[in-house]
Amino acid sequence: YWQLRAIPDAFRPPEPFMKELRKSFLSTRAGSMRLEEWLMEIMECLEAGGVNALVLKGPAFAHTTYPDPATRPYSDIDLLVFPGQVLEARRLLEKSGFKCIIKYYERSRHLHWEETLVRREGADRAVVEVHWSLYQHYMIRKHGLGRLFDRAEAVGPPGVRFRTLCPVDAMLNNALHIGYNHSDSIRLGWVLDTYLLGRRLKTPDWKELLEKSVEWDVRLALEKSIGMARCWMGLELP
Protein backbone atom coordinates (compact mmCIF):
# COMPACT_ATOMS: atom_id res chain seq x y z
CA TYR A 1 0.00 0.00 0.00
CA TRP A 2 2.84 2.37 0.87
CA GLN A 3 4.21 1.94 -2.67
CA LEU A 4 0.90 1.81 -4.56
CA ARG A 5 -0.43 5.05 -3.10
CA ALA A 6 2.45 6.94 -4.78
CA ILE A 7 1.62 5.88 -8.35
CA PRO A 8 -1.01 7.53 -10.64
CA ASP A 9 -4.62 6.47 -10.13
CA ALA A 10 -4.84 4.92 -13.59
CA PHE A 11 -2.20 2.34 -12.66
CA ARG A 12 -3.48 1.38 -9.22
CA PRO A 13 -5.48 -1.77 -8.46
CA PRO A 14 -9.28 -1.38 -8.13
CA GLU A 15 -10.50 0.82 -5.27
CA PRO A 16 -11.95 -2.04 -3.15
CA PHE A 17 -8.52 -3.67 -3.21
CA MET A 18 -6.82 -0.39 -2.22
CA LYS A 19 -9.27 0.04 0.66
CA GLU A 20 -8.38 -3.39 2.03
CA LEU A 21 -4.70 -2.63 1.70
CA ARG A 22 -5.22 0.71 3.46
CA LYS A 23 -6.99 -0.99 6.38
CA SER A 24 -4.12 -3.45 6.70
CA PHE A 25 -1.52 -0.68 6.49
CA LEU A 26 -3.25 1.47 9.12
CA SER A 27 -3.57 -1.53 11.40
CA THR A 28 0.14 -2.22 11.01
CA ARG A 29 0.97 1.44 11.69
CA ALA A 30 -1.11 1.43 14.87
CA GLY A 31 0.58 -1.76 16.03
CA SER A 32 3.99 -0.30 15.20
CA MET A 33 3.28 2.82 17.25
CA ARG A 34 2.17 0.70 20.22
CA LEU A 35 5.31 -1.42 20.02
CA GLU A 36 7.43 1.73 19.85
CA GLU A 37 5.82 2.94 23.07
CA TRP A 38 6.65 -0.36 24.75
CA LEU A 39 10.17 -0.30 23.34
CA MET A 40 10.88 3.15 24.79
CA GLU A 41 9.37 2.14 28.14
CA ILE A 42 11.55 -0.99 28.22
CA MET A 43 14.73 0.84 27.21
CA GLU A 44 14.16 3.55 29.83
CA CYS A 45 13.55 0.87 32.46
CA LEU A 46 16.77 -0.97 31.60
CA GLU A 47 18.82 2.21 31.31
CA ALA A 48 17.61 3.43 34.71
CA GLY A 49 18.74 0.10 36.15
CA GLY A 50 22.19 0.33 34.57
CA VAL A 51 21.61 -2.34 31.90
CA ASN A 52 23.17 -1.59 28.51
CA ALA A 53 21.03 -3.01 25.69
CA LEU A 54 21.05 -2.98 21.88
CA VAL A 55 17.85 -3.36 19.85
CA LEU A 56 17.98 -6.11 17.20
CA LYS A 57 16.08 -7.10 14.05
CA GLY A 58 12.45 -5.89 13.61
CA PRO A 59 12.33 -2.47 15.30
CA ALA A 60 15.94 -1.75 14.34
CA PHE A 61 15.31 -2.56 10.65
CA ALA A 62 12.05 -0.58 10.68
CA HIS A 63 13.95 2.58 11.61
CA THR A 64 17.15 2.06 9.62
CA THR A 65 16.44 0.29 6.33
CA TYR A 66 12.74 0.72 5.52
CA PRO A 67 11.10 3.86 4.03
CA ASP A 68 8.46 3.94 6.77
CA PRO A 69 8.51 2.03 10.10
CA ALA A 70 5.01 0.69 9.35
CA THR A 71 6.34 -1.09 6.25
CA ARG A 72 8.39 -3.46 8.44
CA PRO A 73 5.94 -5.23 10.79
CA TYR A 74 7.30 -7.06 13.82
CA SER A 75 5.62 -8.78 16.75
CA ASP A 76 8.32 -8.86 19.42
CA ILE A 77 11.24 -6.78 20.66
CA ASP A 78 14.70 -8.37 20.55
CA LEU A 79 17.40 -6.99 22.85
CA LEU A 80 21.07 -7.87 23.23
CA VAL A 81 22.67 -7.46 26.66
CA PHE A 82 25.95 -8.54 28.20
CA PRO A 83 25.73 -12.02 29.79
CA GLY A 84 26.56 -10.56 33.19
CA GLN A 85 23.50 -8.29 32.98
CA VAL A 86 20.89 -10.86 31.94
CA LEU A 87 19.63 -11.51 35.46
CA GLU A 88 19.34 -7.81 36.23
CA ALA A 89 17.55 -7.18 32.91
CA ARG A 90 15.10 -9.96 33.77
CA ARG A 91 14.55 -8.57 37.27
CA LEU A 92 13.85 -5.07 35.93
CA LEU A 93 11.45 -6.36 33.28
CA GLU A 94 9.62 -8.57 35.77
CA LYS A 95 9.31 -5.54 38.04
CA SER A 96 7.59 -3.82 35.07
CA GLY A 97 5.04 -6.60 34.74
CA PHE A 98 6.78 -9.06 32.40
CA LYS A 99 6.92 -12.78 33.12
CA CYS A 100 9.84 -14.96 31.99
CA ILE A 101 8.47 -18.08 30.28
CA ILE A 102 11.55 -20.29 30.80
CA LYS A 103 14.64 -19.13 32.70
CA TYR A 104 17.22 -20.53 30.33
CA TYR A 105 20.13 -18.42 31.56
CA GLU A 106 20.62 -20.32 34.83
CA ARG A 107 19.78 -23.72 33.35
CA SER A 108 21.55 -23.81 30.00
CA ARG A 109 23.04 -20.48 28.96
CA HIS A 110 25.70 -22.25 26.86
CA LEU A 111 23.06 -24.08 24.81
CA HIS A 112 20.56 -21.22 24.47
CA TRP A 113 21.03 -17.58 23.63
CA GLU A 114 17.79 -15.89 24.67
CA GLU A 115 14.90 -15.76 27.13
CA THR A 116 11.35 -14.72 26.30
CA LEU A 117 9.36 -12.43 28.59
CA VAL A 118 5.68 -11.62 28.11
CA ARG A 119 3.36 -8.95 29.50
CA ARG A 120 -0.37 -8.73 28.86
CA GLU A 121 -2.37 -5.49 28.99
CA GLY A 122 -5.97 -6.32 28.17
CA ALA A 123 -6.05 -7.46 24.57
CA ASP A 124 -2.45 -6.32 24.01
CA ARG A 125 0.53 -8.62 24.46
CA ALA A 126 4.11 -7.36 24.69
CA VAL A 127 6.89 -9.88 23.98
CA VAL A 128 10.56 -9.22 24.70
CA GLU A 129 13.41 -11.58 23.84
CA VAL A 130 16.58 -10.91 25.84
CA HIS A 131 19.66 -12.25 24.02
CA TRP A 132 23.07 -12.75 25.61
CA SER A 133 24.59 -14.09 22.39
CA LEU A 134 24.00 -13.98 18.63
CA TYR A 135 22.82 -17.55 18.00
CA GLN A 136 26.18 -19.30 17.54
CA HIS A 137 28.94 -18.72 20.06
CA TYR A 138 32.08 -18.64 17.89
CA MET A 139 32.47 -14.88 17.85
CA ILE A 140 31.42 -14.53 21.49
CA ARG A 141 34.10 -16.98 22.65
CA LYS A 142 36.77 -15.21 20.66
CA HIS A 143 35.98 -11.56 21.25
CA GLY A 144 32.95 -11.15 23.53
CA LEU A 145 30.14 -8.67 22.96
CA GLY A 146 32.22 -5.58 23.66
CA ARG A 147 33.05 -4.87 20.03
CA LEU A 148 29.39 -5.07 19.00
CA PHE A 149 28.50 -2.43 21.60
CA ASP A 150 31.53 -0.30 20.68
CA ARG A 151 30.48 -0.28 17.00
CA ALA A 152 26.76 0.23 17.69
CA GLU A 153 24.93 3.25 16.28
CA ALA A 154 22.11 5.42 17.62
CA VAL A 155 19.04 5.43 15.35
CA GLY A 156 15.38 6.41 15.30
CA PRO A 157 13.48 9.70 15.27
CA PRO A 158 13.15 11.93 18.35
CA GLY A 159 11.18 10.07 20.98
CA VAL A 160 12.10 6.65 19.58
CA ARG A 161 15.89 6.73 19.89
CA PHE A 162 17.85 3.58 20.67
CA ARG A 163 21.16 1.88 19.84
CA THR A 164 21.49 -1.03 17.44
CA LEU A 165 24.13 -2.98 15.55
CA CYS A 166 26.15 -1.16 12.90
CA PRO A 167 25.16 -2.11 9.30
CA VAL A 168 27.91 -4.72 8.85
CA ASP A 169 27.16 -6.45 12.15
CA ALA A 170 23.41 -6.25 11.45
CA MET A 171 23.97 -7.99 8.10
CA LEU A 172 25.93 -10.78 9.80
CA ASN A 173 23.32 -11.19 12.52
CA ASN A 174 20.61 -11.34 9.87
CA ALA A 175 22.55 -14.12 8.10
CA LEU A 176 22.82 -15.99 11.42
CA HIS A 177 19.09 -15.57 11.96
CA ILE A 178 18.26 -16.98 8.52
CA GLY A 179 20.97 -19.61 8.19
CA TYR A 180 21.18 -21.02 11.71
CA ASN A 181 17.96 -20.27 13.53
CA HIS A 182 15.39 -20.57 10.71
CA SER A 183 17.04 -22.47 7.87
CA ASP A 184 13.91 -24.59 7.41
CA SER A 185 11.36 -21.75 7.70
CA ILE A 186 12.76 -18.70 5.90
CA ARG A 187 10.35 -15.83 5.29
CA LEU A 188 10.43 -13.67 2.19
CA GLY A 189 10.38 -10.62 4.48
CA TRP A 190 13.74 -11.64 5.91
CA VAL A 191 15.14 -11.81 2.39
CA LEU A 192 13.86 -8.27 1.91
CA ASP A 193 15.70 -7.31 5.12
CA THR A 194 18.89 -8.66 3.55
CA TYR A 195 18.27 -6.72 0.35
CA LEU A 196 17.67 -3.42 2.13
CA LEU A 197 20.59 -3.96 4.50
CA GLY A 198 22.81 -4.67 1.51
CA ARG A 199 21.76 -1.41 -0.13
CA ARG A 200 23.00 0.48 2.93
CA LEU A 201 26.52 -0.94 2.59
CA LYS A 202 29.23 0.94 0.76
CA THR A 203 32.12 -0.82 -1.03
CA PRO A 204 34.48 -0.68 2.02
CA ASP A 205 31.65 -2.13 4.13
CA TRP A 206 31.37 -5.12 1.79
CA LYS A 207 35.08 -5.82 2.15
CA GLU A 208 34.75 -5.68 5.94
CA LEU A 209 31.63 -7.86 5.76
CA LEU A 210 33.49 -10.60 3.87
CA GLU A 211 36.38 -10.55 6.34
CA LYS A 212 34.11 -10.58 9.41
CA SER A 213 31.97 -13.39 7.97
CA VAL A 214 35.03 -15.62 8.16
CA GLU A 215 35.92 -14.32 11.63
CA TRP A 216 32.35 -15.05 12.84
CA ASP A 217 32.24 -18.48 11.12
CA VAL A 218 29.11 -17.36 9.27
CA ARG A 219 30.40 -17.24 5.69
CA LEU A 220 28.09 -19.96 4.33
CA ALA A 221 24.99 -18.46 5.95
CA LEU A 222 25.94 -15.04 4.57
CA GLU A 223 26.36 -16.47 1.07
CA LYS A 224 22.94 -18.11 1.36
CA SER A 225 21.15 -14.97 2.51
CA ILE A 226 22.84 -12.74 -0.07
CA GLY A 227 22.18 -15.30 -2.81
CA MET A 228 18.45 -15.22 -2.06
CA ALA A 229 18.44 -11.41 -2.01
CA ARG A 230 20.19 -11.35 -5.40
CA CYS A 231 17.84 -13.96 -6.91
CA TRP A 232 14.48 -12.64 -5.62
CA MET A 233 15.13 -8.95 -4.96
CA GLY A 234 17.84 -8.06 -7.48
CA LEU A 235 20.50 -7.07 -4.94
CA GLU A 236 23.56 -5.81 -6.79
CA LEU A 237 27.04 -6.34 -5.33
CA PRO A 238 29.89 -3.88 -5.90
PDB file of C-alpha atoms in Angstrom:
ATOM      1  CA  TYR A   1       0.000   0.000   0.000  1.00  0.00           C
ATOM      2  CA  TRP A   2       2.840   2.372   0.867  1.00  0.00           C
ATOM      3  CA  GLN A   3       4.211   1.942  -2.666  1.00  0.00           C
ATOM      4  CA  LEU A   4       0.904   1.814  -4.562  1.00  0.00           C
ATOM      5  CA  ARG A   5      -0.432   5.054  -3.101  1.00  0.00           C
ATOM      6  CA  ALA A   6       2.446   6.942  -4.781  1.00  0.00           C
ATOM      7  CA  ILE A   7       1.623   5.883  -8.355  1.00  0.00           C
ATOM      8  CA  PRO A   8      -1.006   7.529 -10.639  1.00  0.00           C
ATOM      9  CA  ASP A   9      -4.625   6.468 -10.131  1.00  0.00           C
ATOM     10  CA  ALA A  10      -4.838   4.916 -13.586  1.00  0.00           C
ATOM     11  CA  PHE A  11      -2.198   2.340 -12.663  1.00  0.00           C
ATOM     12  CA  ARG A  12      -3.481   1.378  -9.219  1.00  0.00           C
ATOM     13  CA  PRO A  13      -5.477  -1.771  -8.461  1.00  0.00           C
ATOM     14  CA  PRO A  14      -9.279  -1.384  -8.133  1.00  0.00           C
ATOM     15  CA  GLU A  15     -10.503   0.821  -5.274  1.00  0.00           C
ATOM     16  CA  PRO A  16     -11.946  -2.037  -3.151  1.00  0.00           C
ATOM     17  CA  PHE A  17      -8.523  -3.673  -3.206  1.00  0.00           C
ATOM     18  CA  MET A  18      -6.822  -0.388  -2.224  1.00  0.00           C
ATOM     19  CA  LYS A  19      -9.275   0.039   0.665  1.00  0.00           C
ATOM     20  CA  GLU A  20      -8.383  -3.389   2.032  1.00  0.00           C
ATOM     21  CA  LEU A  21      -4.696  -2.630   1.699  1.00  0.00           C
ATOM     22  CA  ARG A  22      -5.216   0.709   3.459  1.00  0.00           C
ATOM     23  CA  LYS A  23      -6.985  -0.991   6.376  1.00  0.00           C
ATOM     24  CA  SER A  24      -4.121  -3.451   6.702  1.00  0.00           C
ATOM     25  CA  PHE A  25      -1.522  -0.679   6.485  1.00  0.00           C
ATOM     26  CA  LEU A  26      -3.247   1.473   9.122  1.00  0.00           C
ATOM     27  CA  SER A  27      -3.567  -1.529  11.401  1.00  0.00           C
ATOM     28  CA  THR A  28       0.140  -2.222  11.012  1.00  0.00           C
ATOM     29  CA  ARG A  29       0.968   1.437  11.686  1.00  0.00           C
ATOM     30  CA  ALA A  30      -1.113   1.428  14.872  1.00  0.00           C
ATOM     31  CA  GLY A  31       0.584  -1.762  16.028  1.00  0.00           C
ATOM     32  CA  SER A  32       3.986  -0.301  15.199  1.00  0.00           C
ATOM     33  CA  MET A  33       3.280   2.823  17.254  1.00  0.00           C
ATOM     34  CA  ARG A  34       2.167   0.705  20.218  1.00  0.00           C
ATOM     35  CA  LEU A  35       5.309  -1.421  20.019  1.00  0.00           C
ATOM     36  CA  GLU A  36       7.434   1.729  19.849  1.00  0.00           C
ATOM     37  CA  GLU A  37       5.817   2.939  23.072  1.00  0.00           C
ATOM     38  CA  TRP A  38       6.648  -0.364  24.751  1.00  0.00           C
ATOM     39  CA  LEU A  39      10.170  -0.295  23.344  1.00  0.00           C
ATOM     40  CA  MET A  40      10.883   3.153  24.788  1.00  0.00           C
ATOM     41  CA  GLU A  41       9.373   2.144  28.137  1.00  0.00           C
ATOM     42  CA  ILE A  42      11.551  -0.989  28.220  1.00  0.00           C
ATOM     43  CA  MET A  43      14.726   0.838  27.207  1.00  0.00           C
ATOM     44  CA  GLU A  44      14.156   3.546  29.830  1.00  0.00           C
ATOM     45  CA  CYS A  45      13.553   0.867  32.463  1.00  0.00           C
ATOM     46  CA  LEU A  46      16.771  -0.972  31.599  1.00  0.00           C
ATOM     47  CA  GLU A  47      18.821   2.211  31.306  1.00  0.00           C
ATOM     48  CA  ALA A  48      17.610   3.431  34.708  1.00  0.00           C
ATOM     49  CA  GLY A  49      18.735   0.097  36.151  1.00  0.00           C
ATOM     50  CA  GLY A  50      22.189   0.331  34.574  1.00  0.00           C
ATOM     51  CA  VAL A  51      21.615  -2.337  31.902  1.00  0.00           C
ATOM     52  CA  ASN A  52      23.166  -1.588  28.512  1.00  0.00           C
ATOM     53  CA  ALA A  53      21.028  -3.006  25.688  1.00  0.00           C
ATOM     54  CA  LEU A  54      21.053  -2.984  21.877  1.00  0.00           C
ATOM     55  CA  VAL A  55      17.846  -3.362  19.848  1.00  0.00           C
ATOM     56  CA  LEU A  56      17.975  -6.112  17.198  1.00  0.00           C
ATOM     57  CA  LYS A  57      16.079  -7.097  14.051  1.00  0.00           C
ATOM     58  CA  GLY A  58      12.454  -5.894  13.605  1.00  0.00           C
ATOM     59  CA  PRO A  59      12.327  -2.471  15.299  1.00  0.00           C
ATOM     60  CA  ALA A  60      15.935  -1.752  14.335  1.00  0.00           C
ATOM     61  CA  PHE A  61      15.312  -2.563  10.648  1.00  0.00           C
ATOM     62  CA  ALA A  62      12.054  -0.582  10.681  1.00  0.00           C
ATOM     63  CA  HIS A  63      13.948   2.582  11.612  1.00  0.00           C
ATOM     64  CA  THR A  64      17.155   2.065   9.620  1.00  0.00           C
ATOM     65  CA  THR A  65      16.441   0.290   6.331  1.00  0.00           C
ATOM     66  CA  TYR A  66      12.739   0.719   5.519  1.00  0.00           C
ATOM     67  CA  PRO A  67      11.105   3.859   4.028  1.00  0.00           C
ATOM     68  CA  ASP A  68       8.459   3.944   6.772  1.00  0.00           C
ATOM     69  CA  PRO A  69       8.512   2.029  10.099  1.00  0.00           C
ATOM     70  CA  ALA A  70       5.011   0.694   9.352  1.00  0.00           C
ATOM     71  CA  THR A  71       6.336  -1.093   6.254  1.00  0.00           C
ATOM     72  CA  ARG A  72       8.392  -3.459   8.444  1.00  0.00           C
ATOM     73  CA  PRO A  73       5.945  -5.233  10.788  1.00  0.00           C
ATOM     74  CA  TYR A  74       7.297  -7.064  13.825  1.00  0.00           C
ATOM     75  CA  SER A  75       5.620  -8.778  16.754  1.00  0.00           C
ATOM     76  CA  ASP A  76       8.324  -8.855  19.421  1.00  0.00           C
ATOM     77  CA  ILE A  77      11.240  -6.783  20.664  1.00  0.00           C
ATOM     78  CA  ASP A  78      14.704  -8.370  20.546  1.00  0.00           C
ATOM     79  CA  LEU A  79      17.396  -6.989  22.851  1.00  0.00           C
ATOM     80  CA  LEU A  80      21.069  -7.871  23.227  1.00  0.00           C
ATOM     81  CA  VAL A  81      22.667  -7.464  26.664  1.00  0.00           C
ATOM     82  CA  PHE A  82      25.948  -8.538  28.204  1.00  0.00           C
ATOM     83  CA  PRO A  83      25.733 -12.018  29.792  1.00  0.00           C
ATOM     84  CA  GLY A  84      26.558 -10.560  33.194  1.00  0.00           C
ATOM     85  CA  GLN A  85      23.498  -8.287  32.983  1.00  0.00           C
ATOM     86  CA  VAL A  86      20.890 -10.859  31.941  1.00  0.00           C
ATOM     87  CA  LEU A  87      19.629 -11.511  35.462  1.00  0.00           C
ATOM     88  CA  GLU A  88      19.337  -7.808  36.227  1.00  0.00           C
ATOM     89  CA  ALA A  89      17.552  -7.183  32.913  1.00  0.00           C
ATOM     90  CA  ARG A  90      15.098  -9.964  33.769  1.00  0.00           C
ATOM     91  CA  ARG A  91      14.551  -8.566  37.274  1.00  0.00           C
ATOM     92  CA  LEU A  92      13.852  -5.074  35.928  1.00  0.00           C
ATOM     93  CA  LEU A  93      11.452  -6.361  33.276  1.00  0.00           C
ATOM     94  CA  GLU A  94       9.621  -8.571  35.774  1.00  0.00           C
ATOM     95  CA  LYS A  95       9.308  -5.543  38.038  1.00  0.00           C
ATOM     96  CA  SER A  96       7.595  -3.817  35.071  1.00  0.00           C
ATOM     97  CA  GLY A  97       5.037  -6.603  34.741  1.00  0.00           C
ATOM     98  CA  PHE A  98       6.778  -9.060  32.404  1.00  0.00           C
ATOM     99  CA  LYS A  99       6.924 -12.783  33.120  1.00  0.00           C
ATOM    100  CA  CYS A 100       9.836 -14.955  31.986  1.00  0.00           C
ATOM    101  CA  ILE A 101       8.471 -18.079  30.279  1.00  0.00           C
ATOM    102  CA  ILE A 102      11.549 -20.286  30.796  1.00  0.00           C
ATOM    103  CA  LYS A 103      14.640 -19.132  32.700  1.00  0.00           C
ATOM    104  CA  TYR A 104      17.225 -20.527  30.335  1.00  0.00           C
ATOM    105  CA  TYR A 105      20.126 -18.425  31.562  1.00  0.00           C
ATOM    106  CA  GLU A 106      20.616 -20.315  34.835  1.00  0.00           C
ATOM    107  CA  ARG A 107      19.783 -23.723  33.352  1.00  0.00           C
ATOM    108  CA  SER A 108      21.550 -23.806  29.998  1.00  0.00           C
ATOM    109  CA  ARG A 109      23.040 -20.478  28.965  1.00  0.00           C
ATOM    110  CA  HIS A 110      25.697 -22.247  26.865  1.00  0.00           C
ATOM    111  CA  LEU A 111      23.058 -24.078  24.810  1.00  0.00           C
ATOM    112  CA  HIS A 112      20.556 -21.220  24.468  1.00  0.00           C
ATOM    113  CA  TRP A 113      21.032 -17.584  23.626  1.00  0.00           C
ATOM    114  CA  GLU A 114      17.787 -15.891  24.675  1.00  0.00           C
ATOM    115  CA  GLU A 115      14.904 -15.756  27.126  1.00  0.00           C
ATOM    116  CA  THR A 116      11.345 -14.716  26.298  1.00  0.00           C
ATOM    117  CA  LEU A 117       9.362 -12.434  28.594  1.00  0.00           C
ATOM    118  CA  VAL A 118       5.677 -11.621  28.110  1.00  0.00           C
ATOM    119  CA  ARG A 119       3.363  -8.951  29.503  1.00  0.00           C
ATOM    120  CA  ARG A 120      -0.368  -8.728  28.865  1.00  0.00           C
ATOM    121  CA  GLU A 121      -2.365  -5.494  28.993  1.00  0.00           C
ATOM    122  CA  GLY A 122      -5.971  -6.319  28.173  1.00  0.00           C
ATOM    123  CA  ALA A 123      -6.048  -7.456  24.569  1.00  0.00           C
ATOM    124  CA  ASP A 124      -2.445  -6.318  24.011  1.00  0.00           C
ATOM    125  CA  ARG A 125       0.532  -8.622  24.460  1.00  0.00           C
ATOM    126  CA  ALA A 126       4.106  -7.358  24.687  1.00  0.00           C
ATOM    127  CA  VAL A 127       6.888  -9.881  23.980  1.00  0.00           C
ATOM    128  CA  VAL A 128      10.562  -9.223  24.698  1.00  0.00           C
ATOM    129  CA  GLU A 129      13.411 -11.577  23.843  1.00  0.00           C
ATOM    130  CA  VAL A 130      16.582 -10.907  25.837  1.00  0.00           C
ATOM    131  CA  HIS A 131      19.662 -12.249  24.021  1.00  0.00           C
ATOM    132  CA  TRP A 132      23.068 -12.751  25.607  1.00  0.00           C
ATOM    133  CA  SER A 133      24.592 -14.088  22.385  1.00  0.00           C
ATOM    134  CA  LEU A 134      24.001 -13.981  18.631  1.00  0.00           C
ATOM    135  CA  TYR A 135      22.819 -17.554  17.997  1.00  0.00           C
ATOM    136  CA  GLN A 136      26.177 -19.296  17.544  1.00  0.00           C
ATOM    137  CA  HIS A 137      28.942 -18.717  20.061  1.00  0.00           C
ATOM    138  CA  TYR A 138      32.077 -18.635  17.892  1.00  0.00           C
ATOM    139  CA  MET A 139      32.470 -14.884  17.851  1.00  0.00           C
ATOM    140  CA  ILE A 140      31.420 -14.533  21.494  1.00  0.00           C
ATOM    141  CA  ARG A 141      34.097 -16.979  22.654  1.00  0.00           C
ATOM    142  CA  LYS A 142      36.773 -15.207  20.662  1.00  0.00           C
ATOM    143  CA  HIS A 143      35.982 -11.561  21.252  1.00  0.00           C
ATOM    144  CA  GLY A 144      32.953 -11.147  23.529  1.00  0.00           C
ATOM    145  CA  LEU A 145      30.142  -8.671  22.956  1.00  0.00           C
ATOM    146  CA  GLY A 146      32.219  -5.579  23.658  1.00  0.00           C
ATOM    147  CA  ARG A 147      33.048  -4.872  20.025  1.00  0.00           C
ATOM    148  CA  LEU A 148      29.394  -5.071  19.003  1.00  0.00           C
ATOM    149  CA  PHE A 149      28.500  -2.433  21.596  1.00  0.00           C
ATOM    150  CA  ASP A 150      31.530  -0.295  20.677  1.00  0.00           C
ATOM    151  CA  ARG A 151      30.478  -0.277  17.000  1.00  0.00           C
ATOM    152  CA  ALA A 152      26.758   0.234  17.689  1.00  0.00           C
ATOM    153  CA  GLU A 153      24.928   3.254  16.280  1.00  0.00           C
ATOM    154  CA  ALA A 154      22.111   5.417  17.619  1.00  0.00           C
ATOM    155  CA  VAL A 155      19.041   5.425  15.347  1.00  0.00           C
ATOM    156  CA  GLY A 156      15.379   6.411  15.298  1.00  0.00           C
ATOM    157  CA  PRO A 157      13.479   9.704  15.266  1.00  0.00           C
ATOM    158  CA  PRO A 158      13.148  11.932  18.353  1.00  0.00           C
ATOM    159  CA  GLY A 159      11.180  10.072  20.976  1.00  0.00           C
ATOM    160  CA  VAL A 160      12.099   6.649  19.584  1.00  0.00           C
ATOM    161  CA  ARG A 161      15.887   6.731  19.886  1.00  0.00           C
ATOM    162  CA  PHE A 162      17.851   3.582  20.672  1.00  0.00           C
ATOM    163  CA  ARG A 163      21.158   1.882  19.843  1.00  0.00           C
ATOM    164  CA  THR A 164      21.493  -1.028  17.442  1.00  0.00           C
ATOM    165  CA  LEU A 165      24.132  -2.980  15.554  1.00  0.00           C
ATOM    166  CA  CYS A 166      26.152  -1.165  12.901  1.00  0.00           C
ATOM    167  CA  PRO A 167      25.157  -2.105   9.302  1.00  0.00           C
ATOM    168  CA  VAL A 168      27.913  -4.721   8.852  1.00  0.00           C
ATOM    169  CA  ASP A 169      27.162  -6.448  12.154  1.00  0.00           C
ATOM    170  CA  ALA A 170      23.409  -6.246  11.446  1.00  0.00           C
ATOM    171  CA  MET A 171      23.974  -7.991   8.102  1.00  0.00           C
ATOM    172  CA  LEU A 172      25.930 -10.780   9.798  1.00  0.00           C
ATOM    173  CA  ASN A 173      23.317 -11.186  12.525  1.00  0.00           C
ATOM    174  CA  ASN A 174      20.612 -11.343   9.871  1.00  0.00           C
ATOM    175  CA  ALA A 175      22.551 -14.118   8.105  1.00  0.00           C
ATOM    176  CA  LEU A 176      22.820 -15.995  11.419  1.00  0.00           C
ATOM    177  CA  HIS A 177      19.089 -15.566  11.965  1.00  0.00           C
ATOM    178  CA  ILE A 178      18.260 -16.978   8.520  1.00  0.00           C
ATOM    179  CA  GLY A 179      20.972 -19.613   8.187  1.00  0.00           C
ATOM    180  CA  TYR A 180      21.179 -21.021  11.707  1.00  0.00           C
ATOM    181  CA  ASN A 181      17.957 -20.274  13.528  1.00  0.00           C
ATOM    182  CA  HIS A 182      15.387 -20.568  10.708  1.00  0.00           C
ATOM    183  CA  SER A 183      17.040 -22.466   7.874  1.00  0.00           C
ATOM    184  CA  ASP A 184      13.909 -24.587   7.412  1.00  0.00           C
ATOM    185  CA  SER A 185      11.365 -21.751   7.698  1.00  0.00           C
ATOM    186  CA  ILE A 186      12.761 -18.698   5.901  1.00  0.00           C
ATOM    187  CA  ARG A 187      10.348 -15.826   5.291  1.00  0.00           C
ATOM    188  CA  LEU A 188      10.432 -13.671   2.190  1.00  0.00           C
ATOM    189  CA  GLY A 189      10.376 -10.623   4.482  1.00  0.00           C
ATOM    190  CA  TRP A 190      13.739 -11.643   5.915  1.00  0.00           C
ATOM    191  CA  VAL A 191      15.144 -11.813   2.389  1.00  0.00           C
ATOM    192  CA  LEU A 192      13.860  -8.268   1.908  1.00  0.00           C
ATOM    193  CA  ASP A 193      15.696  -7.307   5.118  1.00  0.00           C
ATOM    194  CA  THR A 194      18.894  -8.664   3.548  1.00  0.00           C
ATOM    195  CA  TYR A 195      18.273  -6.724   0.347  1.00  0.00           C
ATOM    196  CA  LEU A 196      17.672  -3.418   2.129  1.00  0.00           C
ATOM    197  CA  LEU A 197      20.587  -3.958   4.505  1.00  0.00           C
ATOM    198  CA  GLY A 198      22.812  -4.666   1.508  1.00  0.00           C
ATOM    199  CA  ARG A 199      21.758  -1.414  -0.134  1.00  0.00           C
ATOM    200  CA  ARG A 200      23.001   0.479   2.928  1.00  0.00           C
ATOM    201  CA  LEU A 201      26.520  -0.935   2.592  1.00  0.00           C
ATOM    202  CA  LYS A 202      29.235   0.936   0.756  1.00  0.00           C
ATOM    203  CA  THR A 203      32.120  -0.816  -1.028  1.00  0.00           C
ATOM    204  CA  PRO A 204      34.476  -0.685   2.016  1.00  0.00           C
ATOM    205  CA  ASP A 205      31.647  -2.132   4.129  1.00  0.00           C
ATOM    206  CA  TRP A 206      31.366  -5.122   1.792  1.00  0.00           C
ATOM    207  CA  LYS A 207      35.079  -5.817   2.152  1.00  0.00           C
ATOM    208  CA  GLU A 208      34.746  -5.683   5.940  1.00  0.00           C
ATOM    209  CA  LEU A 209      31.631  -7.864   5.756  1.00  0.00           C
ATOM    210  CA  LEU A 210      33.489 -10.597   3.874  1.00  0.00           C
ATOM    211  CA  GLU A 211      36.383 -10.547   6.341  1.00  0.00           C
ATOM    212  CA  LYS A 212      34.110 -10.585   9.409  1.00  0.00           C
ATOM    213  CA  SER A 213      31.966 -13.387   7.968  1.00  0.00           C
ATOM    214  CA  VAL A 214      35.033 -15.619   8.161  1.00  0.00           C
ATOM    215  CA  GLU A 215      35.917 -14.317  11.628  1.00  0.00           C
ATOM    216  CA  TRP A 216      32.353 -15.054  12.843  1.00  0.00           C
ATOM    217  CA  ASP A 217      32.242 -18.476  11.115  1.00  0.00           C
ATOM    218  CA  VAL A 218      29.111 -17.364   9.267  1.00  0.00           C
ATOM    219  CA  ARG A 219      30.396 -17.245   5.688  1.00  0.00           C
ATOM    220  CA  LEU A 220      28.089 -19.961   4.334  1.00  0.00           C
ATOM    221  CA  ALA A 221      24.994 -18.456   5.953  1.00  0.00           C
ATOM    222  CA  LEU A 222      25.945 -15.037   4.573  1.00  0.00           C
ATOM    223  CA  GLU A 223      26.359 -16.473   1.068  1.00  0.00           C
ATOM    224  CA  LYS A 224      22.937 -18.114   1.359  1.00  0.00           C
ATOM    225  CA  SER A 225      21.151 -14.966   2.513  1.00  0.00           C
ATOM    226  CA  ILE A 226      22.844 -12.740  -0.069  1.00  0.00           C
ATOM    227  CA  GLY A 227      22.185 -15.302  -2.810  1.00  0.00           C
ATOM    228  CA  MET A 228      18.452 -15.216  -2.062  1.00  0.00           C
ATOM    229  CA  ALA A 229      18.441 -11.406  -2.014  1.00  0.00           C
ATOM    230  CA  ARG A 230      20.190 -11.349  -5.399  1.00  0.00           C
ATOM    231  CA  CYS A 231      17.838 -13.956  -6.911  1.00  0.00           C
ATOM    232  CA  TRP A 232      14.483 -12.637  -5.625  1.00  0.00           C
ATOM    233  CA  MET A 233      15.133  -8.947  -4.961  1.00  0.00           C
ATOM    234  CA  GLY A 234      17.838  -8.057  -7.478  1.00  0.00           C
ATOM    235  CA  LEU A 235      20.503  -7.068  -4.936  1.00  0.00           C
ATOM    236  CA  GLU A 236      23.563  -5.807  -6.792  1.00  0.00           C
ATOM    237  CA  LEU A 237      27.036  -6.344  -5.330  1.00  0.00           C
ATOM    238  CA  PRO A 238      29.891  -3.876  -5.898  1.00  0.00           C
TER     239      PRO A 238
END
